[in-house]
CSV table of C-alpha atoms in Angstrom, one decimal:
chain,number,residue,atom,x,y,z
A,1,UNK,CA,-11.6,-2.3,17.8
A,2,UNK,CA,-8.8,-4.4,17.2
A,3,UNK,CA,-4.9,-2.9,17.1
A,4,UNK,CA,-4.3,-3.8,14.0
A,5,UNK,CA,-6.5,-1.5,12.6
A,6,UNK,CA,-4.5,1.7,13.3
A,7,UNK,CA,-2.3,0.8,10.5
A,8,UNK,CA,-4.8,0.2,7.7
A,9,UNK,CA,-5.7,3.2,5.7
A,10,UNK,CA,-8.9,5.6,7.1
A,11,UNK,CA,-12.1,4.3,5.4
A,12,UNK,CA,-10.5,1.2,4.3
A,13,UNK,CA,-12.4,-2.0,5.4
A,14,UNK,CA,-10.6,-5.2,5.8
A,15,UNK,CA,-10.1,-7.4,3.0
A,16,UNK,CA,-10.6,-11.4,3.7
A,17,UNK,CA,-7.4,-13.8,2.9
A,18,UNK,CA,-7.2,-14.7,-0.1
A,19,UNK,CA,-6.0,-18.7,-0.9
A,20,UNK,CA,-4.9,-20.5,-3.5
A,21,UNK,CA,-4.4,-24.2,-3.2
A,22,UNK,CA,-2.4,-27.4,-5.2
A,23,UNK,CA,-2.2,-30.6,-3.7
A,24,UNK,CA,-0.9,-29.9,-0.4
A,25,UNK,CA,0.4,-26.9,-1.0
A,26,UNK,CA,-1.9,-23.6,0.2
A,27,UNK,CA,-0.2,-19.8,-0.3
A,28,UNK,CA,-2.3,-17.6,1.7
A,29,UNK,CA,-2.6,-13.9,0.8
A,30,UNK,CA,-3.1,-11.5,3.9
A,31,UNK,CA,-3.9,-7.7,3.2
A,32,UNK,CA,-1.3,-5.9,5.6
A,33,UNK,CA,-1.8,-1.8,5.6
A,34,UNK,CA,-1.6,-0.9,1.3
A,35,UNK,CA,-0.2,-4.6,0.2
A,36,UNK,CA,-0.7,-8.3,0.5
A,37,UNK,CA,2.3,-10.3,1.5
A,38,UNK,CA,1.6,-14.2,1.4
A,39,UNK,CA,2.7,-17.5,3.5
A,40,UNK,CA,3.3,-20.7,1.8
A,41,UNK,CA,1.6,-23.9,4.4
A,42,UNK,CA,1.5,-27.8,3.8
A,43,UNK,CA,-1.0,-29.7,5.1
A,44,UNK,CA,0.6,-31.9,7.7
A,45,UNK,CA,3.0,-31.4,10.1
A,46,UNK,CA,4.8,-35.1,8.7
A,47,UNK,CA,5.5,-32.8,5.5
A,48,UNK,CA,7.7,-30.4,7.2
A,49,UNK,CA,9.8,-33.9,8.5
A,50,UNK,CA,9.5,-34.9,5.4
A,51,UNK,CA,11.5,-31.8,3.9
A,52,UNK,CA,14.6,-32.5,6.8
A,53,UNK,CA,14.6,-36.3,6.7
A,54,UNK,CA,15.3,-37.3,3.2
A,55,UNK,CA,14.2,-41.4,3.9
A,56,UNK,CA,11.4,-40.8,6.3
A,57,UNK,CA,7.9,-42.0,4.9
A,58,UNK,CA,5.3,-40.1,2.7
A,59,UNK,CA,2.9,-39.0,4.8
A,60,UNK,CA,-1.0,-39.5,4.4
A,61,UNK,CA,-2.8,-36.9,2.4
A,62,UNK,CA,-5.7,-37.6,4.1
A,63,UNK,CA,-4.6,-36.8,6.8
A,64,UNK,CA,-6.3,-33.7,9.0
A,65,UNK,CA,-4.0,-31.6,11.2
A,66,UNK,CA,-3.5,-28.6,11.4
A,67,UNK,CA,-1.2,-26.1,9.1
A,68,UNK,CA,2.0,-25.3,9.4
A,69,UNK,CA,3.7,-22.6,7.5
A,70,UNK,CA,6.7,-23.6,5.5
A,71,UNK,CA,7.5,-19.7,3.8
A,72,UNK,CA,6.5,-16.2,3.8
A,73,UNK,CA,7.4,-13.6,1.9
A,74,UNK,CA,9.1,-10.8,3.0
A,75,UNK,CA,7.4,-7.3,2.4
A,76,UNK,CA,8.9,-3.5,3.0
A,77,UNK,CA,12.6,-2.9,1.9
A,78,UNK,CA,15.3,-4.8,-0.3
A,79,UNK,CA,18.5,-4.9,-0.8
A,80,UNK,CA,18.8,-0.9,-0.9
A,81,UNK,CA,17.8,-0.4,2.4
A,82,UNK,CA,15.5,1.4,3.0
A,83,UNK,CA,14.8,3.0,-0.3
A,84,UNK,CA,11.0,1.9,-0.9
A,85,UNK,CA,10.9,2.0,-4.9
A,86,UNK,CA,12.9,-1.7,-4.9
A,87,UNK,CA,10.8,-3.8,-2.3
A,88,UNK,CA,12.2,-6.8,-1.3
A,89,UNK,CA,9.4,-8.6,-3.1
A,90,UNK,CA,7.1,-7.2,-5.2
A,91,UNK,CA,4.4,-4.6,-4.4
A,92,UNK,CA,0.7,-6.6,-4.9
A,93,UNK,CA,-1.9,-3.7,-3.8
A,94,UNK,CA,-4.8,-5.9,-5.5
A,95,UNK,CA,-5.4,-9.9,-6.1
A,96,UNK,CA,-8.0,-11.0,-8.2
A,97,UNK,CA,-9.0,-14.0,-8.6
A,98,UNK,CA,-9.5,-15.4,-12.2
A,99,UNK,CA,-12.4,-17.8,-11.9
A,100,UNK,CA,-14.3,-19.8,-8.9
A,101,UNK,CA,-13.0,-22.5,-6.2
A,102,UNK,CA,-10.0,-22.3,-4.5
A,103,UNK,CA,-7.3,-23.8,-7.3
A,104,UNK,CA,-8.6,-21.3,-9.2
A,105,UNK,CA,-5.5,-18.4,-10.6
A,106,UNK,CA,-4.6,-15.3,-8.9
A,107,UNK,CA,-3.7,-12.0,-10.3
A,108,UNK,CA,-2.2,-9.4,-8.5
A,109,UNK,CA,-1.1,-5.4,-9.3
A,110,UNK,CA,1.0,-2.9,-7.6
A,111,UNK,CA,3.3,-0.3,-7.6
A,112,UNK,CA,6.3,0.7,-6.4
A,113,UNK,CA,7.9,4.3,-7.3
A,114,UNK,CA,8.0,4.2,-10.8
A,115,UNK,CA,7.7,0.2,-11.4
A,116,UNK,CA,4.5,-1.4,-12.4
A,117,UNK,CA,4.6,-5.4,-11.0
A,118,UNK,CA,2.1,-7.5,-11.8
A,119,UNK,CA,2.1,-11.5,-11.0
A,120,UNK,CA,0.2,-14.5,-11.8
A,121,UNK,CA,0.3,-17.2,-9.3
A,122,UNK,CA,-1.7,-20.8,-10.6
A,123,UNK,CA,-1.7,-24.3,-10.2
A,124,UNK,CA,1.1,-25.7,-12.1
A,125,UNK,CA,0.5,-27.2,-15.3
A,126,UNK,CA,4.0,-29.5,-15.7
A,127,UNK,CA,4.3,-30.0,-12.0
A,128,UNK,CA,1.0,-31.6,-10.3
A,129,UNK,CA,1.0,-30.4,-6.4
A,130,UNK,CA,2.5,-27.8,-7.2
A,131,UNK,CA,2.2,-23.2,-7.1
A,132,UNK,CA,3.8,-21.4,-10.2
A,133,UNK,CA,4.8,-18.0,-9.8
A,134,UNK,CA,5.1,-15.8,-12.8
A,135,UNK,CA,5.9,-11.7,-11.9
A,136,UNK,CA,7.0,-9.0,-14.2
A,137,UNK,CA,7.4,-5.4,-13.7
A,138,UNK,CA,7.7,-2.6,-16.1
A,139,UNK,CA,11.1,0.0,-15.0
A,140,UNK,CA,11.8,3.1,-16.1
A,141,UNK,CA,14.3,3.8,-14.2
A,142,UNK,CA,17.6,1.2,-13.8
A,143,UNK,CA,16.5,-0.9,-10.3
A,144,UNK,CA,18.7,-1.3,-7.3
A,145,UNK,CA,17.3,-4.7,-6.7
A,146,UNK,CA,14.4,-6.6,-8.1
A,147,UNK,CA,13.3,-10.0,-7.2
A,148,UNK,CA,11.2,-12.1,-4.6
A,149,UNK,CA,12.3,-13.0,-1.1
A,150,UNK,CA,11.3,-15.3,1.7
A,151,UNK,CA,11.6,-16.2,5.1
A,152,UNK,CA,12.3,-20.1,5.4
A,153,UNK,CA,10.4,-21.6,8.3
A,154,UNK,CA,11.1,-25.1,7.4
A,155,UNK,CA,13.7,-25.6,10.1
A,156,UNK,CA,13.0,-22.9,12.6
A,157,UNK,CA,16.6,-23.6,14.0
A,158,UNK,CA,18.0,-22.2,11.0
A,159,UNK,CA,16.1,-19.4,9.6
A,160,UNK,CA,17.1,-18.1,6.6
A,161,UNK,CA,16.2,-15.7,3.7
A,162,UNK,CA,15.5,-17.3,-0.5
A,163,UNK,CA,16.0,-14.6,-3.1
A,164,UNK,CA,14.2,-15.6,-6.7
A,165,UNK,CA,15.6,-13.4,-8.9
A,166,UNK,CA,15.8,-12.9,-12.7
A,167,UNK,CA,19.5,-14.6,-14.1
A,168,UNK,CA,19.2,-12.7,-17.4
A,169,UNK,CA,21.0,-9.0,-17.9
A,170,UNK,CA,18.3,-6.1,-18.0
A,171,UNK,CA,17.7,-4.8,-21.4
A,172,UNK,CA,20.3,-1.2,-21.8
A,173,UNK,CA,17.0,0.7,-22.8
A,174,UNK,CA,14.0,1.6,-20.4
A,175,UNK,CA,11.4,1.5,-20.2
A,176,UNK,CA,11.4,-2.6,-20.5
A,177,UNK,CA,10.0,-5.3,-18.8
A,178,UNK,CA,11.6,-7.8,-16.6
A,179,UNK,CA,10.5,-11.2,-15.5
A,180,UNK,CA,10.7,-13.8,-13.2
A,181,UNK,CA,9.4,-16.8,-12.5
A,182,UNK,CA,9.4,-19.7,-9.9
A,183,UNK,CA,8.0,-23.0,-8.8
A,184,UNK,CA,6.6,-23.9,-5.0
A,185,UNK,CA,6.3,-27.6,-4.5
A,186,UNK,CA,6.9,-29.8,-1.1
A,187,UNK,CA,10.7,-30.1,-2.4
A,188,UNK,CA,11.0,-26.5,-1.7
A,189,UNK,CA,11.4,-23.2,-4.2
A,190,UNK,CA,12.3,-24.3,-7.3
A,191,UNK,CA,13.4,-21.1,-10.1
A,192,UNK,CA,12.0,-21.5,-13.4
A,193,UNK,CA,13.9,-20.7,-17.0
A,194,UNK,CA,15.7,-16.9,-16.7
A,195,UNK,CA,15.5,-17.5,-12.8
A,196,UNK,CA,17.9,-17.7,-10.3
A,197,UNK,CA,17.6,-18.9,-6.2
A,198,UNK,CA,19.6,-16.9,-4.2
A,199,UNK,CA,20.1,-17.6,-0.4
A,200,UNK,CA,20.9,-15.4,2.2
A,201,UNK,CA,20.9,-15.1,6.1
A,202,UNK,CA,18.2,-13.5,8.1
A,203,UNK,CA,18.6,-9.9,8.3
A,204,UNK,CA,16.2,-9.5,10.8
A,205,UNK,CA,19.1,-9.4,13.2
C-alpha cells in the first residue's frame, strides 16, 4: 500500500484528479487528506519562456510535450499562523463537476471553522484561453485573513507567493458574504472587479 495513504481518512477511497481545461491552460485538482488543492500547467514547455522573455515567439499549440506546472495553490494555514479557521486558500472538501467533457465548470464546497467557501472555476467567457475563478464564503465571525494564495513556479529561481484577495471593506454586520474573484491566463493571474493581487515571498523558509 502506497505511503500516502496513511494520511487519507480510514475508509476513505481515493478520489481521481479532477481537470479542468481552456486553451492551454489545465488546473488540475488533486484530493490531499480532507481537501483538494489544485496546480495551474500550460501545455508546452516554450510557454513558460514565453512568460520570462517578453519578444520570444508564440509557441505552436499543436505542439505535444509534456506539462509543466506554472502555479499551485497553497493549502493549510494563512496569514494567522497556524490558526486553521483562515486557510491560506479556501477549504474545497468536494468538486463537482457541472456537465460532461473536460472544459466543462467546476464546483467546489468546504469549510473552515465557522466559514462556508464555495467556488466556481469555468472557462472564461470575456477571455478565450482562459480559467475564471469566482469564491465566496459566508463569515460569521470577523476573519483574520481570507483570500487565495499560490506558489509561482514560473521562474523556479525566484519562487514566490500571489495573494488574490477581496479589495472591498467587509460589511460591519455578520453574518455576510464575501467574494472574490480572479482570472488565470498564459499572462499570468489576473484579479477581477473587488479583487486585489497581492505578492509576497515564499514562506516556506
Amino acid at each position: 500500500m502506497p505511503s500516502s495513504s496513511s494520511d487519507r481518512p480510514a475508509g476513505r477511497k481515493p478520489r481521481p484528479p479532477q481537470l479542468i481545461a481552456s486553451g492551454r491552460i489545465l488546473i488540475r485538482f488533486v484530493s490531499n487528506a480532507d481537501r483538494w488543492g489544485h496546480a495551474v500547467e500550460i501545455d508546452a514547455v516554450e510557454c513558460l519562456e514565453d512568460s520570462v522573455r517578453p519578444n520570444a515567439p508564440q509557441a505552436d499549440p499543436t505542439l505535444s510535450v509534456p506539462k509543466v506546472i506554472r502555479w499551485e495553490s497553497v493549502e493549510g494555514p494563512g496569514d494567522d499562523g497556524d490558526d486553521p479557521r483562515w486557510p491560506a486558500s479556501p477549504v474545497m472538501t468536494e468538486i463537482h463537476r457541472m456537465g460532461a467533457g473536460i472544459s466543462s465548470p467546476l464546483v467546489g464546497i468546504g469549510l473552515a471553522g465557522r466559514s462556508h467557501f464555495s467556488a466556481s472555476i469555468t472557462p472564461d467567457p470575456d477571455r478565450p484561453g482562459a480559467i475564471r475563478v469566482d469564491v465566496a464564503t459566508r463569515l460569521h465571525e470577523p476573519p483574520r485573513w481570507l483570500g487565495s494564495t499560490y506558489r509561482c513556479l514560473a521562474i523556479p529561481r525566484d519562487l514566490k507567493l500571489v495573494r488574490i484577495v477581496p479589495a472591498i471593506p467587509l460589511p460591519a454586520q455578520l453574518p455576510c458574504t464575501v467574494q472574490w474573484s480572479y482570472r488565470l491566463s498564459l499572462d499570468g493571474i489576473e484579479p477581477l472587479a473587488g479583487t486585489r493581487l497581492e505578492e509576497a515571498g515564499d514562506r516556506r523558509g
